[in-house]
Amino acid sequence: MSDTPKKSIKTMEASRRSVLMGGTALAASLFAPKFLKAADYPTAAVNTTGLAVTDEDVTIGILHSITGTMAISETGSVQAEKLAIEQINAQGGILGRKIKYIQEDGASDWPTFAEKAKKLLVNDKVASVMGCWTSASRKAVLPVFEQYNGFLYYPTFYEGLEESPNVIYTGQEATQQIIAGLDWVAETKGAKSFYLLGSDYIWPRTSNKIARKHIEKLGLKVVGEEYYPLGHTQFNSVINKIRLKKPDVIYAIVVGGSNVAFYKQLKAAGIDMTKEKPVLLTISVTEDEIRGIGGENIEGAYACMKYFQSLDNPNNIAFVEEFKKMWGDDMVIGDVTQAAYLGPWLWKAAVEKAGSFDIDKVREASPGIELTTAPEGYVKVHKNHHLWSKTRVGHAKADGQYEVVFETAELVEPDPFPEGYQ
């Protein structure tokens, strides 16, 4: 692909070791420090719109659920963002200024997300926000960011069908995840029938709408479709329906804490995913959720995402090492956690390219930003504010990690408005 500089990908062979710098574990193989001086970037010149920027520091927001049913999924995003901030600060910060952050809890409640977003933008005047997980929370805050011209780095794989000048989407959209995953399971597993299952809100419903269209385009069949509220814990009824329908694939988009109950009840009902009859393919369970589910309860399932902790490249080895140093050896890293880690680095790159913290200038500078050293590999910001990235399929093991069994040869161009799927 012309948009994928091959020479950039070669830089992934950089040293995997890390060094200590200023008391902070800094992965030297990830991002080379620039040590820019604030004196060379006067505050009056780099902050013309009244953001929380001084001669010494710049303040950003972190907005995720650390309580409620989504905490199981979003805690890793907070940890990854704080790791990136510490590493950036150890390098001297951005334009010579250290990053400070104000953390708010969306509490797994969409109106709360909107309220906290307005606080961060209007009262705290943060220069950017790393935040949200569910599409419902993103949709709740989007009008706030557009009204007050804030800038959000959103880390979650999602349904697409959106492109905002006030958001950088660091996760995958439907063409990079849903469609690619269905093609893989149809081709490699000979799947002909599917049972669609999801939590009851916009992302699972829209994703399954796209999935149904693609399944039918492939000449295959959907034999069932069910949705349950966030936090739901009783899945025995739908599991019985699945047993009766005998689909080749259970296509699961259950979200948050409900996954713990679903996979435990699936196993208790005698559905052995290691035998792949049926195959379980999820686009919602990362290693973060497996930590709560238990590897023994999801062993044998497949997941389609762009990142797994087991990726064997020098960037990822260094990243995993630094993450565990900061948060504990028992921690795991899922797809959204890694995508959240990219947010502060992409923002830093855009600010330095723009030579300004002003939102309009950062927005203008963002397309074309590249990270050759991201844990997932090379990524690049598209003009539609999504990332070029690879699609991968992982196979869940009893130890709670996914083994990568498939990845696209090249990066997949993001297309949030795929023709025929809207």
CSV table of C-alpha atoms in Angstrom, one decimal:
chain,number,residue,atom,x,y,z
A,1,MET,CA,0.0,0.0,0.0
A,2,SER,CA,1.3,3.4,-0.9
A,3,ASP,CA,0.3,4.8,2.5
A,4,THR,CA,2.5,2.3,4.4
A,5,PRO,CA,6.2,3.3,4.3
A,6,LYS,CA,8.1,0.0,4.4
A,7,LYS,CA,11.2,1.6,5.7
A,8,SER,CA,9.2,2.8,8.8
A,9,ILE,CA,8.1,-0.7,9.7
A,10,LYS,CA,11.8,-1.8,9.7
A,11,THR,CA,12.4,0.4,12.8
A,12,MET,CA,10.5,-2.2,14.8
A,13,GLU,CA,13.8,-4.1,15.1
A,14,ALA,CA,15.0,-1.4,17.5
A,15,SER,CA,16.4,-2.4,20.9
A,16,ARG,CA,13.9,-4.1,23.2
A,17,ARG,CA,15.6,-2.9,26.4
A,18,SER,CA,14.5,0.0,28.5
A,19,VAL,CA,16.4,2.5,30.6
A,20,LEU,CA,15.6,4.4,33.8
A,21,MET,CA,15.3,8.2,33.4
A,22,GLY,CA,14.3,10.7,36.0
A,23,GLY,CA,13.0,7.9,38.3
A,24,THR,CA,10.5,6.8,35.6
A,25,ALA,CA,10.8,3.5,33.7
A,26,LEU,CA,11.1,4.8,30.1
A,27,ALA,CA,11.0,2.4,27.2
A,28,ALA,CA,13.8,3.8,25.1
A,29,SER,CA,12.9,1.6,22.2
A,30,LEU,CA,9.5,3.2,21.9
A,31,PHE,CA,9.9,6.9,21.5
A,32,ALA,CA,13.1,9.0,21.1
A,33,PRO,CA,13.1,12.0,23.5
A,34,LYS,CA,13.4,15.5,22.0
A,35,PHE,CA,13.9,17.6,25.1
A,36,LEU,CA,12.3,20.7,23.7
A,37,LYS,CA,12.6,23.8,25.8
A,38,ALA,CA,9.6,25.8,26.9
A,39,ALA,CA,11.5,29.0,26.4
A,40,ASP,CA,11.6,28.3,22.7
A,41,TYR,CA,7.8,28.0,22.7
A,42,PRO,CA,6.4,31.0,24.6
A,43,THR,CA,3.1,30.3,26.2
A,44,ALA,CA,1.5,33.3,24.5
A,45,ALA,CA,2.4,31.9,21.1
A,46,VAL,CA,1.5,28.2,21.7
A,47,ASN,CA,-1.7,28.8,23.7
A,48,THR,CA,-3.8,31.5,22.1
A,49,THR,CA,-7.2,30.2,23.1
A,50,GLY,CA,-7.1,30.1,27.0
A,51,LEU,CA,-6.3,26.4,27.5
A,52,ALA,CA,-4.7,25.1,30.7
A,53,VAL,CA,-1.2,25.7,29.6
A,54,THR,CA,1.5,27.5,31.6
A,55,ASP,CA,5.3,28.0,31.2
A,56,GLU,CA,5.8,24.8,33.1
A,57,ASP,CA,2.9,22.4,32.4
A,58,VAL,CA,-0.1,21.5,30.3
A,59,THR,CA,-3.3,19.9,31.7
A,60,ILE,CA,-5.3,17.2,30.0
A,61,GLY,CA,-8.3,15.2,31.0
A,62,ILE,CA,-8.7,11.4,31.6
A,63,LEU,CA,-12.4,10.4,31.4
A,64,HIS,CA,-13.2,6.7,31.9
A,65,SER,CA,-15.4,4.5,34.1
A,66,ILE,CA,-13.5,3.5,37.2
A,67,THR,CA,-16.8,2.4,38.9
A,68,GLY,CA,-19.8,0.4,37.6
A,69,THR,CA,-20.1,-2.4,35.1
A,70,MET,CA,-17.6,-0.9,32.6
A,71,ALA,CA,-14.7,-0.6,35.2
A,72,ILE,CA,-13.5,-4.1,34.3
A,73,SER,CA,-12.9,-2.8,30.7
A,74,GLU,CA,-11.8,0.8,31.3
A,75,THR,CA,-9.4,0.5,34.1
A,76,GLY,CA,-6.7,-0.7,31.7
A,77,SER,CA,-7.2,2.4,29.6
A,78,VAL,CA,-6.6,4.7,32.5
A,79,GLN,CA,-3.4,2.8,33.5
A,80,ALA,CA,-2.0,2.9,29.9
A,81,GLU,CA,-2.7,6.6,29.6
A,82,LYS,CA,-0.9,7.3,32.9
A,83,LEU,CA,2.0,5.2,31.8
A,84,ALA,CA,2.3,7.2,28.5
A,85,ILE,CA,2.1,10.5,30.4
A,86,GLU,CA,4.9,9.4,32.8
A,87,GLN,CA,7.1,8.4,29.9
A,88,ILE,CA,6.5,11.6,28.0
A,89,ASN,CA,7.2,13.6,31.1
A,90,ALA,CA,10.4,11.7,31.7
A,91,GLN,CA,11.5,12.8,28.2
A,92,GLY,CA,10.8,16.5,29.1
A,93,GLY,CA,7.1,16.7,28.3
A,94,ILE,CA,5.6,18.4,25.3
A,95,LEU,CA,7.1,21.7,24.0
A,96,GLY,CA,9.1,21.7,27.2
A,97,ARG,CA,6.0,21.4,29.5
A,98,LYS,CA,5.2,18.5,31.8
A,99,ILE,CA,1.7,16.9,31.4
A,100,LYS,CA,-0.7,17.2,34.3
A,101,TYR,CA,-4.0,15.4,34.3
A,102,ILE,CA,-7.4,15.7,35.9
A,103,GLN,CA,-9.2,12.4,36.1
A,104,GLU,CA,-13.0,12.1,36.1
A,105,ASP,CA,-15.1,9.0,36.6
A,106,GLY,CA,-17.8,8.4,34.0
A,107,ALA,CA,-19.2,5.8,36.3
A,108,SER,CA,-20.6,3.6,33.5
A,109,ASP,CA,-23.4,6.2,33.1
A,110,TRP,CA,-23.7,8.1,29.8
A,111,PRO,CA,-25.2,11.4,31.2
A,112,THR,CA,-22.4,11.5,33.7
A,113,PHE,CA,-19.9,11.2,30.9
A,114,ALA,CA,-21.4,14.3,29.2
A,115,GLU,CA,-21.4,16.2,32.5
A,116,LYS,CA,-17.8,15.4,33.2
A,117,ALA,CA,-16.7,16.2,29.7
A,118,LYS,CA,-18.3,19.7,29.9
A,119,LYS,CA,-16.5,20.2,33.3
A,120,LEU,CA,-13.1,19.3,31.8
A,121,LEU,CA,-13.5,21.5,28.7
A,122,VAL,CA,-15.3,24.5,30.2
A,123,ASN,CA,-14.1,24.7,33.8
A,124,ASP,CA,-10.7,23.0,33.6
A,125,LYS,CA,-9.9,24.1,30.1
A,126,VAL,CA,-7.9,21.0,29.4
A,127,ALA,CA,-5.9,20.8,26.2
A,128,SER,CA,-7.1,17.4,25.2
A,129,VAL,CA,-9.0,14.4,26.8
A,130,MET,CA,-8.2,10.7,26.7
A,131,GLY,CA,-11.5,9.0,27.3
A,132,CYS,CA,-14.6,6.9,26.9
A,133,TRP,CA,-15.0,3.2,26.1
A,134,THR,CA,-18.5,2.4,25.0
A,135,SER,CA,-20.1,4.0,22.0
A,136,ALA,CA,-22.9,5.2,24.2
A,137,SER,CA,-20.4,7.2,26.3
A,138,ARG,CA,-18.8,8.5,23.1
A,139,LYS,CA,-22.1,9.6,21.6
A,140,ALA,CA,-23.0,11.3,24.9
A,141,VAL,CA,-19.8,13.4,25.0
A,142,LEU,CA,-19.5,14.1,21.2
A,143,PRO,CA,-21.9,17.1,21.1
A,144,VAL,CA,-20.0,18.6,24.1
A,145,PHE,CA,-16.6,18.3,22.4
A,146,GLU,CA,-18.0,19.7,19.2
A,147,GLN,CA,-19.8,22.6,20.9
A,148,TYR,CA,-16.8,23.6,23.0
A,149,ASN,CA,-14.2,22.6,20.4
A,150,GLY,CA,-12.4,20.1,22.6
A,151,PHE,CA,-10.2,17.2,21.3
A,152,LEU,CA,-10.9,13.6,22.3
A,153,TYR,CA,-8.7,10.6,21.8
A,154,TYR,CA,-11.1,7.6,21.8
A,155,PRO,CA,-9.5,4.2,22.2
A,156,THR,CA,-12.2,1.6,21.6
A,157,PHE,CA,-12.9,-0.6,18.6
A,158,TYR,CA,-16.4,0.6,17.5
A,159,GLU,CA,-19.1,0.3,14.8
A,160,GLY,CA,-17.8,3.2,12.6
A,161,LEU,CA,-20.4,5.3,10.8
A,162,GLU,CA,-18.8,8.4,12.5
A,163,GLU,CA,-16.1,11.0,11.7
A,164,SER,CA,-15.7,14.0,13.9
A,165,PRO,CA,-13.2,16.8,13.6
A,166,ASN,CA,-13.0,16.7,17.4
A,167,VAL,CA,-12.1,13.0,17.8
A,168,ILE,CA,-9.1,10.9,17.0
A,169,TYR,CA,-10.2,7.2,16.9
A,170,THR,CA,-7.3,5.1,18.0
A,171,GLY,CA,-9.3,1.8,17.9
A,172,GLN,CA,-10.6,0.0,14.9
A,173,GLU,CA,-13.8,0.5,13.0
A,174,ALA,CA,-16.1,-2.1,11.4
A,175,THR,CA,-14.2,-2.8,8.2
A,176,GLN,CA,-11.0,-3.4,10.1
A,177,GLN,CA,-12.6,-5.7,12.7
A,178,ILE,CA,-16.2,-7.0,12.1
A,179,ILE,CA,-16.0,-7.7,8.3
A,180,ALA,CA,-12.4,-9.0,8.5
A,181,GLY,CA,-13.2,-11.3,11.3
A,182,LEU,CA,-16.3,-12.8,9.6
A,183,ASP,CA,-14.3,-13.4,6.5
A,184,TRP,CA,-11.7,-15.2,8.5
A,185,VAL,CA,-14.1,-17.5,10.3
A,186,ALA,CA,-16.1,-18.3,7.2
A,187,GLU,CA,-12.9,-19.1,5.2
A,188,THR,CA,-10.9,-21.0,7.9
A,189,LYS,CA,-13.7,-22.7,9.9
A,190,GLY,CA,-16.2,-23.3,7.1
A,191,ALA,CA,-18.8,-21.4,9.1
A,192,LYS,CA,-22.3,-21.3,7.5
A,193,SER,CA,-24.6,-20.3,10.4
A,194,PHE,CA,-24.3,-17.6,13.1
A,195,TYR,CA,-26.0,-16.7,16.4
A,196,LEU,CA,-25.5,-13.0,17.1
A,197,LEU,CA,-25.4,-12.0,20.8
A,198,GLY,CA,-24.7,-8.6,22.4
A,199,SER,CA,-25.2,-6.1,25.1
A,200,ASP,CA,-28.2,-3.8,24.5
A,201,TYR,CA,-26.8,-0.5,23.4
A,202,ILE,CA,-25.5,1.2,20.2
A,203,TRP,CA,-22.2,-0.5,19.6
A,204,PRO,CA,-23.4,-4.2,19.8
A,205,ARG,CA,-26.6,-3.5,17.9
A,206,THR,CA,-25.0,-1.5,15.1
A,207,SER,CA,-22.1,-4.0,14.9
A,208,ASN,CA,-24.4,-6.9,14.6
A,209,LYS,CA,-26.4,-5.0,12.0
A,210,ILE,CA,-23.2,-4.7,9.9
A,211,ALA,CA,-22.3,-8.3,10.7
A,212,ARG,CA,-25.8,-9.6,9.5
A,213,LYS,CA,-25.4,-7.7,6.3
A,214,HIS,CA,-22.0,-9.2,5.7
A,215,ILE,CA,-23.0,-12.7,6.6
A,216,GLU,CA,-25.9,-12.5,4.2
A,217,LYS,CA,-23.6,-11.0,1.5
A,218,LEU,CA,-21.4,-14.1,1.9
A,219,GLY,CA,-24.5,-16.3,1.3
A,220,LEU,CA,-24.5,-17.5,4.9
A,221,LYS,CA,-27.3,-17.5,7.6
A,222,VAL,CA,-28.1,-15.8,10.9
A,223,VAL,CA,-30.1,-18.2,13.1
A,224,GLY,CA,-30.6,-16.0,16.1
A,225,GLU,CA,-30.0,-12.6,17.6
A,226,GLU,CA,-30.3,-11.5,21.2
A,227,TYR,CA,-29.5,-8.5,23.4
A,228,TYR,CA,-29.2,-8.0,27.1
A,229,PRO,CA,-28.8,-4.9,29.3
A,230,LEU,CA,-25.3,-3.9,30.5
A,231,GLY,CA,-24.7,-5.6,33.8
A,232,HIS,CA,-27.0,-8.5,32.9
A,233,THR,CA,-25.9,-11.8,34.6
A,234,GLN,CA,-28.4,-14.5,33.7
A,235,PHE,CA,-27.6,-16.0,30.3
A,236,ASN,CA,-28.9,-19.6,30.7
A,237,SER,CA,-32.0,-18.9,28.6
A,238,VAL,CA,-30.1,-17.7,25.5
A,239,ILE,CA,-27.5,-20.5,26.0
A,240,ASN,CA,-30.3,-23.0,25.8
A,241,LYS,CA,-31.5,-21.3,22.6
A,242,ILE,CA,-28.0,-21.6,21.2
A,243,ARG,CA,-27.8,-25.3,22.0
A,244,LEU,CA,-31.1,-25.8,20.2
A,245,LYS,CA,-30.2,-23.8,17.1
A,246,LYS,CA,-26.7,-25.4,16.8
A,247,PRO,CA,-25.0,-22.5,15.0
A,248,ASP,CA,-21.5,-22.9,13.6
A,249,VAL,CA,-20.5,-19.6,15.2
A,250,ILE,CA,-21.6,-17.8,18.4
A,251,TYR,CA,-20.7,-14.1,17.5
A,252,ALA,CA,-20.5,-12.5,20.9
A,253,ILE,CA,-20.5,-8.8,21.6
A,254,VAL,CA,-21.2,-9.0,25.3
A,255,VAL,CA,-19.6,-6.0,27.1
A,256,GLY,CA,-18.2,-5.2,30.6
A,257,GLY,CA,-18.9,-7.2,33.7
A,258,SER,CA,-21.6,-9.3,32.0
A,259,ASN,CA,-18.8,-11.3,30.3
A,260,VAL,CA,-17.9,-12.9,33.6
A,261,ALA,CA,-21.3,-14.5,34.0
A,262,PHE,CA,-21.8,-15.3,30.3
A,263,TYR,CA,-18.6,-17.3,29.9
A,264,LYS,CA,-18.9,-19.1,33.2
A,265,GLN,CA,-22.5,-20.1,32.4
A,266,LEU,CA,-21.5,-21.1,28.9
A,267,LYS,CA,-18.9,-23.5,30.2
A,268,ALA,CA,-21.2,-24.8,33.0
A,269,ALA,CA,-23.8,-25.6,30.2
A,270,GLY,CA,-21.3,-27.9,28.6
A,271,ILE,CA,-20.3,-25.8,25.6
A,272,ASP,CA,-16.6,-26.6,25.2
A,273,MET,CA,-15.0,-23.9,23.1
A,274,THR,CA,-11.8,-25.9,22.8
A,275,LYS,CA,-13.7,-28.3,20.5
A,276,GLU,CA,-15.0,-25.4,18.3
A,277,LYS,CA,-18.5,-26.8,18.0
A,278,PRO,CA,-19.6,-24.1,17.9
A,279,VAL,CA,-16.8,-21.7,17.3
A,280,LEU,CA,-17.1,-18.6,19.6
A,281,LEU,CA,-15.8,-15.4,17.9
A,282,THR,CA,-15.9,-12.2,20.0
A,283,ILE,CA,-15.0,-8.7,19.2
A,284,SER,CA,-15.5,-7.4,22.7
A,285,VAL,CA,-13.4,-9.6,25.1
A,286,THR,CA,-9.8,-8.4,25.4
A,287,GLU,CA,-7.2,-9.7,27.9
A,288,ASP,CA,-8.5,-7.1,30.4
A,289,GLU,CA,-11.9,-8.8,30.5
A,290,ILE,CA,-10.3,-12.3,30.6
A,291,ARG,CA,-8.6,-11.3,33.8
A,292,GLY,CA,-12.1,-11.1,35.4
A,293,ILE,CA,-13.6,-14.0,33.4
A,294,GLY,CA,-10.8,-16.5,34.1
A,295,GLY,CA,-8.8,-18.0,31.3
A,296,GLU,CA,-10.2,-21.5,32.1
A,297,ASN,CA,-13.7,-20.2,31.3
A,298,ILE,CA,-12.9,-18.8,27.9
A,299,GLU,CA,-10.2,-21.1,26.6
A,300,GLY,CA,-10.8,-22.0,23.0
A,301,ALA,CA,-12.6,-18.8,22.0
A,302,TYR,CA,-11.4,-16.5,19.2
A,303,ALA,CA,-11.2,-12.7,19.2
A,304,CYS,CA,-10.7,-10.4,16.2
A,305,MET,CA,-8.9,-7.2,17.2
A,306,LYS,CA,-5.7,-5.4,16.2
A,307,TYR,CA,-3.6,-6.0,19.4
A,308,PHE,CA,-2.9,-8.9,21.8
A,309,GLN,CA,-0.5,-8.9,24.6
A,310,SER,CA,1.3,-11.9,23.2
A,311,LEU,CA,2.5,-10.0,20.0
A,312,ASP,CA,6.1,-10.9,19.5
A,313,ASN,CA,7.8,-7.7,18.4
A,314,PRO,CA,10.4,-5.5,20.2
A,315,ASN,CA,8.1,-2.6,20.7
A,316,ASN,CA,5.5,-4.7,22.4
A,317,ILE,CA,7.9,-6.6,24.6
A,318,ALA,CA,9.3,-3.3,25.9
A,319,PHE,CA,5.8,-1.9,26.4
A,320,VAL,CA,4.5,-5.0,28.3
A,321,GLU,CA,7.6,-4.8,30.5
A,322,GLU,CA,7.1,-1.2,31.4
A,323,PHE,CA,3.3,-1.6,31.9
A,324,LYS,CA,3.9,-4.4,34.4
A,325,LYS,CA,6.7,-2.5,36.2
A,326,MET,CA,4.2,0.3,36.8
A,327,TRP,CA,1.0,-1.6,37.5
A,328,GLY,CA,2.1,-5.1,38.7
A,329,ASP,CA,3.3,-8.4,37.3
A,330,ASP,CA,-0.2,-9.8,37.4
A,331,MET,CA,-1.6,-7.2,35.1
A,332,VAL,CA,-2.7,-8.0,31.5
A,333,ILE,CA,-3.0,-5.7,28.5
A,334,GLY,CA,-5.9,-5.8,26.1
A,335,ASP,CA,-6.6,-4.2,22.7
A,336,VAL,CA,-8.3,-1.1,24.1
A,337,THR,CA,-5.6,-0.6,26.7
A,338,GLN,CA,-2.9,-0.5,24.0
A,339,ALA,CA,-5.0,1.8,21.9
A,340,ALA,CA,-5.4,4.1,24.9
A,341,TYR,CA,-1.6,4.1,25.3
A,342,LEU,CA,-1.3,5.6,21.8
A,343,GLY,CA,-3.5,8.6,22.6
A,344,PRO,CA,-1.0,10.7,24.6
A,345,TRP,CA,1.8,9.9,22.1
A,346,LEU,CA,-0.3,10.8,19.1
A,347,TRP,CA,-1.3,14.1,20.8
A,348,LYS,CA,2.3,14.9,21.7
A,349,ALA,CA,3.3,14.3,18.0
A,350,ALA,CA,0.5,16.5,16.7
A,351,VAL,CA,1.3,19.3,19.2
A,352,GLU,CA,4.9,19.3,18.3
A,353,LYS,CA,4.2,19.1,14.6
A,354,ALA,CA,1.8,22.1,15.0
A,355,GLY,CA,4.1,24.0,17.4
A,356,SER,CA,1.0,24.8,19.3
A,357,PHE,CA,-1.6,23.5,21.8
A,358,ASP,CA,-4.4,25.3,20.1
A,359,ILE,CA,-7.1,22.7,19.2
A,360,ASP,CA,-7.6,23.9,15.6
A,361,LYS,CA,-3.8,23.7,14.9
A,362,VAL,CA,-3.5,20.3,16.5
A,363,ARG,CA,-6.4,19.1,14.5
A,364,GLU,CA,-4.8,20.3,11.3
A,365,ALA,CA,-1.5,18.7,12.1
A,366,SER,CA,-3.0,15.2,13.1
A,367,PRO,CA,-3.5,13.5,9.6
A,368,GLY,CA,-0.3,11.8,8.5
A,369,ILE,CA,1.1,11.5,12.1
A,370,GLU,CA,3.0,8.2,12.3
A,371,LEU,CA,4.1,6.0,15.1
A,372,THR,CA,6.6,3.4,13.9
A,373,THR,CA,7.2,2.3,17.5
A,374,ALA,CA,3.6,1.6,18.7
A,375,PRO,CA,3.3,-1.7,20.6
A,376,GLU,CA,1.0,-3.1,17.9
A,377,GLY,CA,3.5,-2.0,15.2
A,378,TYR,CA,3.3,0.9,12.7
A,379,VAL,CA,0.2,3.1,12.8
A,380,LYS,CA,-0.7,6.2,10.9
A,381,VAL,CA,-3.5,8.8,11.3
A,382,HIS,CA,-5.8,8.9,8.3
A,383,LYS,CA,-7.4,12.1,7.1
A,384,ASN,CA,-10.7,10.6,8.5
A,385,HIS,CA,-9.1,10.7,12.0
A,386,HIS,CA,-8.9,6.9,12.3
A,387,LEU,CA,-5.7,4.8,12.2
A,388,TRP,CA,-4.3,2.5,9.6
A,389,SER,CA,-3.7,-0.7,11.4
A,390,LYS,CA,-3.5,-4.5,11.0
A,391,THR,CA,-6.3,-6.9,11.7
A,392,ARG,CA,-5.5,-9.9,13.9
A,393,VAL,CA,-7.3,-13.0,15.3
A,394,GLY,CA,-6.3,-14.4,18.6
A,395,HIS,CA,-7.1,-17.8,20.2
A,396,ALA,CA,-7.8,-17.8,23.9
A,397,LYS,CA,-5.6,-19.9,26.1
A,398,ALA,CA,-6.1,-21.1,29.7
A,399,ASP,CA,-3.4,-18.7,30.9
A,400,GLY,CA,-5.6,-15.8,30.0
A,401,GLN,CA,-3.7,-14.7,26.9
A,402,TYR,CA,-4.6,-14.9,23.2
A,403,GLU,CA,-2.3,-16.6,20.8
A,404,VAL,CA,-2.2,-14.8,17.4
A,405,VAL,CA,-3.3,-17.2,14.7
A,406,PHE,CA,-3.9,-14.7,11.9
A,407,GLU,CA,-2.9,-11.2,10.9
A,408,THR,CA,-3.3,-9.2,7.7
A,409,ALA,CA,-0.2,-8.9,5.6
A,410,GLU,CA,-0.5,-5.2,5.4
A,411,LEU,CA,-2.2,-2.4,7.2
A,412,VAL,CA,-6.0,-2.0,6.6
A,413,GLU,CA,-7.1,1.4,5.6
A,414,PRO,CA,-9.9,2.7,7.9
A,415,ASP,CA,-13.3,3.2,6.2
A,416,PRO,CA,-15.9,4.4,8.8
A,417,PHE,CA,-18.6,4.6,6.1
A,418,PRO,CA,-18.3,1.4,4.1
A,419,GLU,CA,-20.6,1.3,1.1
A,420,GLY,CA,-23.5,-1.0,1.5
A,421,TYR,CA,-23.3,-1.3,5.3
A,422,GLN,CA,-24.8,2.0,6.5
